[in-house]
């Protein structure tokens, strides 16, 4: 039981390219989240999903697209990558909202050249 | 609006000494508060949380945190630091009546000196 996995772990892409980061969880958690981690900013929420086919914007959604057709998967797509999207991206899940903690994946380090 | 402040980017402590990592928060309602730890090249790991009740919360690896409503603080503490505690620590808050996303502080790097 792997819990929550992300792929790829490392990615280098060029400005303007589309890139998709994958997130998969095996717990059947309802909620899933995408964060980016940047020096001086901590973690900032990009998008989250309360259930399959339900998504909502977080603090920094511009330039990103998400979908959630299945409970266990929550891919994040950068439609046209920019250098400012160079970051470490973390996916997380939780069984519900409210007081439940989130469980984080290992992260994807994305470099946009 | 919700926010978290971790006033110290870096905390150094000698092995065996007590450690404190500070966190203050701002929410319009009542908070759920969390502490996470991040080791190099890893995701965040949950340490402990405050939901309601006892202001002193105990968590993993001997860590504890004290919720202080009047000072809007949730400082992380450990009586005796270990070298293996060296990591990046994040405080996070969620408003009980608000949306289900967490707001994170900018993190505090803890270094325990042998």
mmCIF file of C-alpha atoms in Angstrom:
data_model
loop_
_atom_site.group_PDB
_atom_site.id
_atom_site.type_symbol
_atom_site.label_atom_id
_atom_site.label_comp_id
_atom_site.label_asym_id
_atom_site.label_seq_id
_atom_site.Cartn_x
_atom_site.Cartn_y
_atom_site.Cartn_z
ATOM 1 C CA UNK A 1 0.000 0.000 0.000
ATOM 2 C CA UNK A 2 1.882 3.041 -1.293
ATOM 3 C CA UNK A 3 -0.423 5.704 0.187
ATOM 4 C CA UNK A 4 0.043 8.759 -1.949
ATOM 5 C CA UNK A 5 2.424 8.864 -4.891
ATOM 6 C CA UNK A 6 3.467 11.538 -7.346
ATOM 7 C CA UNK A 7 5.035 11.249 -10.772
ATOM 8 C CA UNK A 8 7.389 12.236 -12.137
ATOM 9 C CA UNK A 9 9.611 13.095 -9.167
ATOM 10 C CA UNK A 10 11.751 15.402 -11.289
ATOM 11 C CA UNK A 11 10.879 17.197 -14.507
ATOM 12 C CA UNK A 12 12.628 19.714 -16.704
ATOM 13 C CA UNK A 13 10.570 21.391 -19.379
ATOM 14 C CA UNK A 14 10.758 24.400 -21.651
ATOM 15 C CA UNK A 15 8.771 27.599 -21.504
ATOM 16 C CA UNK A 16 5.483 27.247 -23.339
ATOM 17 C CA UNK A 17 5.242 23.477 -23.106
ATOM 18 C CA UNK A 18 2.331 21.685 -21.492
ATOM 19 C CA UNK A 19 3.218 19.442 -18.592
ATOM 20 C CA UNK A 20 1.080 17.234 -16.373
ATOM 21 C CA UNK A 21 1.974 16.192 -12.858
ATOM 22 C CA UNK A 22 0.280 13.069 -11.584
ATOM 23 C CA UNK A 23 -1.014 12.286 -8.112
ATOM 24 C CA UNK A 24 -2.481 8.976 -6.982
ATOM 25 C CA UNK A 25 -3.746 7.923 -3.559
ATOM 26 C CA UNK A 26 -4.800 4.487 -2.386
ATOM 27 C CA UNK A 27 -6.816 5.499 0.711
ATOM 28 C CA UNK A 28 -10.024 6.546 -1.084
ATOM 29 C CA UNK A 29 -9.769 9.932 0.613
ATOM 30 C CA UNK A 30 -12.436 12.389 -0.472
ATOM 31 C CA UNK A 31 -10.244 15.480 -0.466
ATOM 32 C CA UNK A 32 -7.158 16.072 -2.561
ATOM 33 C CA UNK A 33 -4.956 19.141 -2.806
ATOM 34 C CA UNK A 34 -2.156 20.599 -4.891
ATOM 35 C CA UNK A 35 0.409 22.934 -3.327
ATOM 36 C CA UNK A 36 3.533 24.611 -4.556
ATOM 37 C CA UNK A 37 6.492 25.214 -2.259
ATOM 38 C CA UNK A 38 8.740 28.199 -2.853
ATOM 39 C CA UNK A 39 11.411 29.765 -0.668
ATOM 40 C CA UNK A 40 9.961 32.530 1.448
ATOM 41 C CA UNK A 41 6.374 31.521 0.720
ATOM 42 C CA UNK A 42 5.984 28.191 2.443
ATOM 43 C CA UNK A 43 3.262 26.119 0.812
ATOM 44 C CA UNK A 44 0.543 27.767 -1.216
ATOM 45 C CA UNK A 45 -2.603 26.032 -2.347
ATOM 46 C CA UNK A 46 -3.169 25.845 -6.089
ATOM 47 C CA UNK A 47 -6.369 23.787 -6.352
ATOM 48 C CA UNK A 48 -8.286 21.331 -4.250
ATOM 49 C CA UNK A 49 -11.035 18.803 -4.766
ATOM 50 C CA UNK A 50 -13.696 17.693 -2.311
ATOM 51 C CA UNK A 51 -14.744 14.664 -4.391
ATOM 52 C CA UNK A 52 -14.645 13.310 -7.921
ATOM 53 C CA UNK A 53 -15.752 15.968 -10.413
ATOM 54 C CA UNK A 54 -15.647 18.723 -7.759
ATOM 55 C CA UNK A 55 -12.707 21.109 -7.835
ATOM 56 C CA UNK A 56 -12.076 24.591 -6.490
ATOM 57 C CA UNK A 57 -9.416 27.250 -6.749
ATOM 58 C CA UNK A 58 -6.889 27.908 -4.045
ATOM 59 C CA UNK A 59 -4.604 30.847 -3.463
ATOM 60 C CA UNK A 60 -2.531 30.652 -6.700
ATOM 61 C CA UNK A 61 -4.570 28.920 -9.462
ATOM 62 C CA UNK A 62 -3.544 30.999 -12.490
ATOM 63 C CA UNK A 63 -1.797 28.983 -15.192
ATOM 64 C CA UNK A 64 -2.908 25.624 -13.796
ATOM 65 C CA UNK A 65 -5.722 23.223 -14.638
ATOM 66 C CA UNK A 66 -6.945 20.239 -12.635
ATOM 67 C CA UNK A 67 -9.398 17.436 -13.120
ATOM 68 C CA UNK A 68 -10.687 14.625 -10.970
ATOM 69 C CA UNK A 69 -12.560 11.974 -12.871
ATOM 70 C CA UNK A 70 -11.661 9.265 -10.354
ATOM 71 C CA UNK A 71 -11.420 9.564 -6.581
ATOM 72 C CA UNK A 72 -7.857 8.257 -6.479
ATOM 73 C CA UNK A 73 -6.309 10.518 -9.123
ATOM 74 C CA UNK A 74 -5.828 14.282 -9.193
ATOM 75 C CA UNK A 75 -3.587 15.425 -12.067
ATOM 76 C CA UNK A 76 -2.278 18.979 -12.293
ATOM 77 C CA UNK A 77 -1.609 20.446 -15.736
ATOM 78 C CA UNK A 78 0.448 23.487 -16.596
ATOM 79 C CA UNK A 79 -1.028 24.444 -19.945
ATOM 80 C CA UNK A 80 1.851 26.668 -21.049
ATOM 81 C CA UNK A 81 4.695 26.510 -18.576
ATOM 82 C CA UNK A 82 6.454 29.681 -17.468
ATOM 83 C CA UNK A 83 9.693 30.142 -15.535
ATOM 84 C CA UNK A 84 7.721 31.442 -12.564
ATOM 85 C CA UNK A 85 6.185 27.979 -12.275
ATOM 86 C CA UNK A 86 9.550 26.471 -11.415
ATOM 87 C CA UNK A 87 8.833 25.035 -8.000
ATOM 88 C CA UNK A 88 8.337 21.928 -5.924
ATOM 89 C CA UNK A 89 4.777 20.643 -6.201
ATOM 90 C CA UNK A 90 3.118 18.602 -3.494
ATOM 91 C CA UNK A 91 -0.071 16.643 -3.682
ATOM 92 C CA UNK A 92 -1.978 15.861 -0.485
ATOM 93 C CA UNK A 93 -5.140 14.051 0.534
ATOM 94 C CA UNK A 94 -7.406 13.884 3.562
ATOM 95 C CA UNK A 95 -10.422 11.724 4.404
ATOM 96 C CA UNK A 96 -12.635 14.753 4.897
ATOM 97 C CA UNK A 97 -12.492 18.438 5.573
ATOM 98 C CA UNK A 98 -12.718 19.985 9.004
ATOM 99 C CA UNK A 99 -10.243 18.772 11.626
ATOM 100 C CA UNK A 100 -8.576 16.063 9.544
ATOM 101 C CA UNK A 101 -4.893 16.316 8.768
ATOM 102 C CA UNK A 102 -3.602 16.079 5.229
ATOM 103 C CA UNK A 103 -1.215 13.398 4.015
ATOM 104 C CA UNK A 104 1.438 14.543 1.582
ATOM 105 C CA UNK A 105 3.117 12.910 -1.363
ATOM 106 C CA UNK A 106 6.886 13.048 -1.881
ATOM 107 C CA UNK A 107 6.743 16.003 -4.262
ATOM 108 C CA UNK A 108 7.676 16.790 -7.863
ATOM 109 C CA UNK A 109 10.533 19.162 -8.532
ATOM 110 C CA UNK A 110 9.701 21.035 -11.732
ATOM 111 C CA UNK A 111 12.168 23.240 -13.563
ATOM 112 C CA UNK A 112 10.994 25.408 -16.451
ATOM 113 C CA UNK A 113 13.840 26.648 -18.644
ATOM 114 C CA UNK B 1 -8.773 36.114 6.085
ATOM 115 C CA UNK B 2 -6.618 33.335 7.457
ATOM 116 C CA UNK B 3 -2.875 33.563 7.940
ATOM 117 C CA UNK B 4 -0.011 32.043 9.855
ATOM 118 C CA UNK B 5 3.226 33.675 10.963
ATOM 119 C CA UNK B 6 6.385 31.842 11.878
ATOM 120 C CA UNK B 7 8.606 34.694 13.043
ATOM 121 C CA UNK B 8 11.871 32.752 13.000
ATOM 122 C CA UNK B 9 13.326 31.453 9.750
ATOM 123 C CA UNK B 10 16.006 29.565 11.661
ATOM 124 C CA UNK B 11 16.222 28.132 15.165
ATOM 125 C CA UNK B 12 19.418 26.596 16.526
ATOM 126 C CA UNK B 13 19.457 24.552 19.708
ATOM 127 C CA UNK B 14 21.992 22.292 21.393
ATOM 128 C CA UNK B 15 21.250 18.588 21.610
ATOM 129 C CA UNK B 16 19.529 17.779 24.880
ATOM 130 C CA UNK B 17 18.187 21.306 25.374
ATOM 131 C CA UNK B 18 14.503 22.175 25.123
ATOM 132 C CA UNK B 19 13.322 23.588 21.821
ATOM 133 C CA UNK B 20 10.519 25.935 20.844
ATOM 134 C CA UNK B 21 9.346 26.795 17.347
ATOM 135 C CA UNK B 22 6.938 29.721 17.326
ATOM 136 C CA UNK B 23 3.688 30.127 15.451
ATOM 137 C CA UNK B 24 0.959 32.740 15.578
ATOM 138 C CA UNK B 25 -2.222 32.646 13.553
ATOM 139 C CA UNK B 26 -5.129 34.766 12.412
ATOM 140 C CA UNK B 27 -8.616 33.468 11.623
ATOM 141 C CA UNK B 28 -12.014 35.070 11.808
ATOM 142 C CA UNK B 29 -13.540 32.158 13.718
ATOM 143 C CA UNK B 30 -12.146 29.291 15.760
ATOM 144 C CA UNK B 31 -9.058 27.524 14.434
ATOM 145 C CA UNK B 32 -7.915 24.054 13.667
ATOM 146 C CA UNK B 33 -4.118 24.170 14.040
ATOM 147 C CA UNK B 34 -1.498 21.773 12.713
ATOM 148 C CA UNK B 35 2.235 21.212 12.805
ATOM 149 C CA UNK B 36 4.088 19.412 10.022
ATOM 150 C CA UNK B 37 7.744 18.474 9.603
ATOM 151 C CA UNK B 38 9.667 18.194 6.346
ATOM 152 C CA UNK B 39 12.931 16.315 5.985
ATOM 153 C CA UNK B 40 15.175 16.974 2.943
ATOM 154 C CA UNK B 41 13.662 15.871 -0.367
ATOM 155 C CA UNK B 42 10.574 14.518 1.357
ATOM 156 C CA UNK B 43 6.947 15.499 1.645
ATOM 157 C CA UNK B 44 5.453 16.989 4.774
ATOM 158 C CA UNK B 45 4.708 14.675 7.684
ATOM 159 C CA UNK B 46 1.956 15.391 10.190
ATOM 160 C CA UNK B 47 3.155 15.929 13.780
ATOM 161 C CA UNK B 48 0.132 17.047 15.791
ATOM 162 C CA UNK B 49 -3.047 19.094 15.740
ATOM 163 C CA UNK B 50 -5.328 21.138 17.943
ATOM 164 C CA UNK B 51 -9.043 20.773 17.389
ATOM 165 C CA UNK B 52 -10.651 21.605 20.704
ATOM 166 C CA UNK B 53 -10.304 20.801 24.396
ATOM 167 C CA UNK B 54 -7.001 20.571 26.240
ATOM 168 C CA UNK B 55 -4.679 23.402 25.237
ATOM 169 C CA UNK B 56 -1.609 21.155 25.442
ATOM 170 C CA UNK B 57 -1.479 18.745 22.544
ATOM 171 C CA UNK B 58 0.961 15.839 22.341
ATOM 172 C CA UNK B 59 2.132 14.445 19.049
ATOM 173 C CA UNK B 60 4.681 12.268 17.322
ATOM 174 C CA UNK B 61 8.369 11.929 18.258
ATOM 175 C CA UNK B 62 7.925 13.584 21.678
ATOM 176 C CA UNK B 63 6.695 16.901 20.312
ATOM 177 C CA UNK B 64 3.931 18.902 21.912
ATOM 178 C CA UNK B 65 2.275 22.233 21.259
ATOM 179 C CA UNK B 66 0.367 24.672 23.397
ATOM 180 C CA UNK B 67 -2.682 26.471 22.092
ATOM 181 C CA UNK B 68 -3.059 29.975 23.538
ATOM 182 C CA UNK B 69 -6.245 31.636 22.356
ATOM 183 C CA UNK B 70 -5.560 35.038 23.906
ATOM 184 C CA UNK B 71 -2.160 35.270 22.231
ATOM 185 C CA UNK B 72 -3.349 33.459 19.063
ATOM 186 C CA UNK B 73 -0.309 31.237 19.286
ATOM 187 C CA UNK B 74 0.441 27.551 18.816
ATOM 188 C CA UNK B 75 4.116 27.081 19.636
ATOM 189 C CA UNK B 76 5.772 23.712 19.059
ATOM 190 C CA UNK B 77 7.929 22.375 21.885
ATOM 191 C CA UNK B 78 10.084 19.431 22.848
ATOM 192 C CA UNK B 79 11.762 18.970 26.239
ATOM 193 C CA UNK B 80 15.020 17.523 24.898
ATOM 194 C CA UNK B 81 16.154 18.045 21.312
ATOM 195 C CA UNK B 82 17.746 15.336 19.195
ATOM 196 C CA UNK B 83 20.061 15.828 16.233
ATOM 197 C CA UNK B 84 17.502 13.871 14.201
ATOM 198 C CA UNK B 85 14.919 16.596 14.910
ATOM 199 C CA UNK B 86 16.794 18.886 12.507
ATOM 200 C CA UNK B 87 14.301 19.651 9.747
ATOM 201 C CA UNK B 88 11.922 22.258 8.371
ATOM 202 C CA UNK B 89 8.794 22.809 10.463
ATOM 203 C CA UNK B 90 5.522 24.239 9.216
ATOM 204 C CA UNK B 91 2.568 25.540 11.168
ATOM 205 C CA UNK B 92 -0.834 25.571 9.445
ATOM 206 C CA UNK B 93 -4.324 26.822 10.259
ATOM 207 C CA UNK B 94 -7.837 26.244 9.051
ATOM 208 C CA UNK B 95 -10.875 28.240 10.127
ATOM 209 C CA UNK B 96 -13.482 25.859 11.570
ATOM 210 C CA UNK B 97 -16.240 27.688 9.752
ATOM 211 C CA UNK B 98 -14.277 28.344 6.589
ATOM 212 C CA UNK B 99 -13.165 26.420 3.535
ATOM 213 C CA UNK B 100 -11.303 23.139 3.910
ATOM 214 C CA UNK B 101 -7.911 24.313 2.730
ATOM 215 C CA UNK B 102 -4.972 24.862 5.060
ATOM 216 C CA UNK B 103 -2.957 28.054 5.268
ATOM 217 C CA UNK B 104 0.717 27.422 5.939
ATOM 218 C CA UNK B 105 3.416 29.530 7.501
ATOM 219 C CA UNK B 106 6.694 30.065 5.678
ATOM 220 C CA UNK B 107 8.482 27.454 7.749
ATOM 221 C CA UNK B 108 11.197 27.411 10.408
ATOM 222 C CA UNK B 109 14.405 25.511 9.896
ATOM 223 C CA UNK B 110 15.450 23.798 13.103
ATOM 224 C CA UNK B 111 19.069 22.804 13.529
ATOM 225 C CA UNK B 112 20.050 20.731 16.538
ATOM 226 C CA UNK B 113 23.752 21.047 17.253
ATOM 227 C CA UNK B 114 25.531 17.952 18.631
#
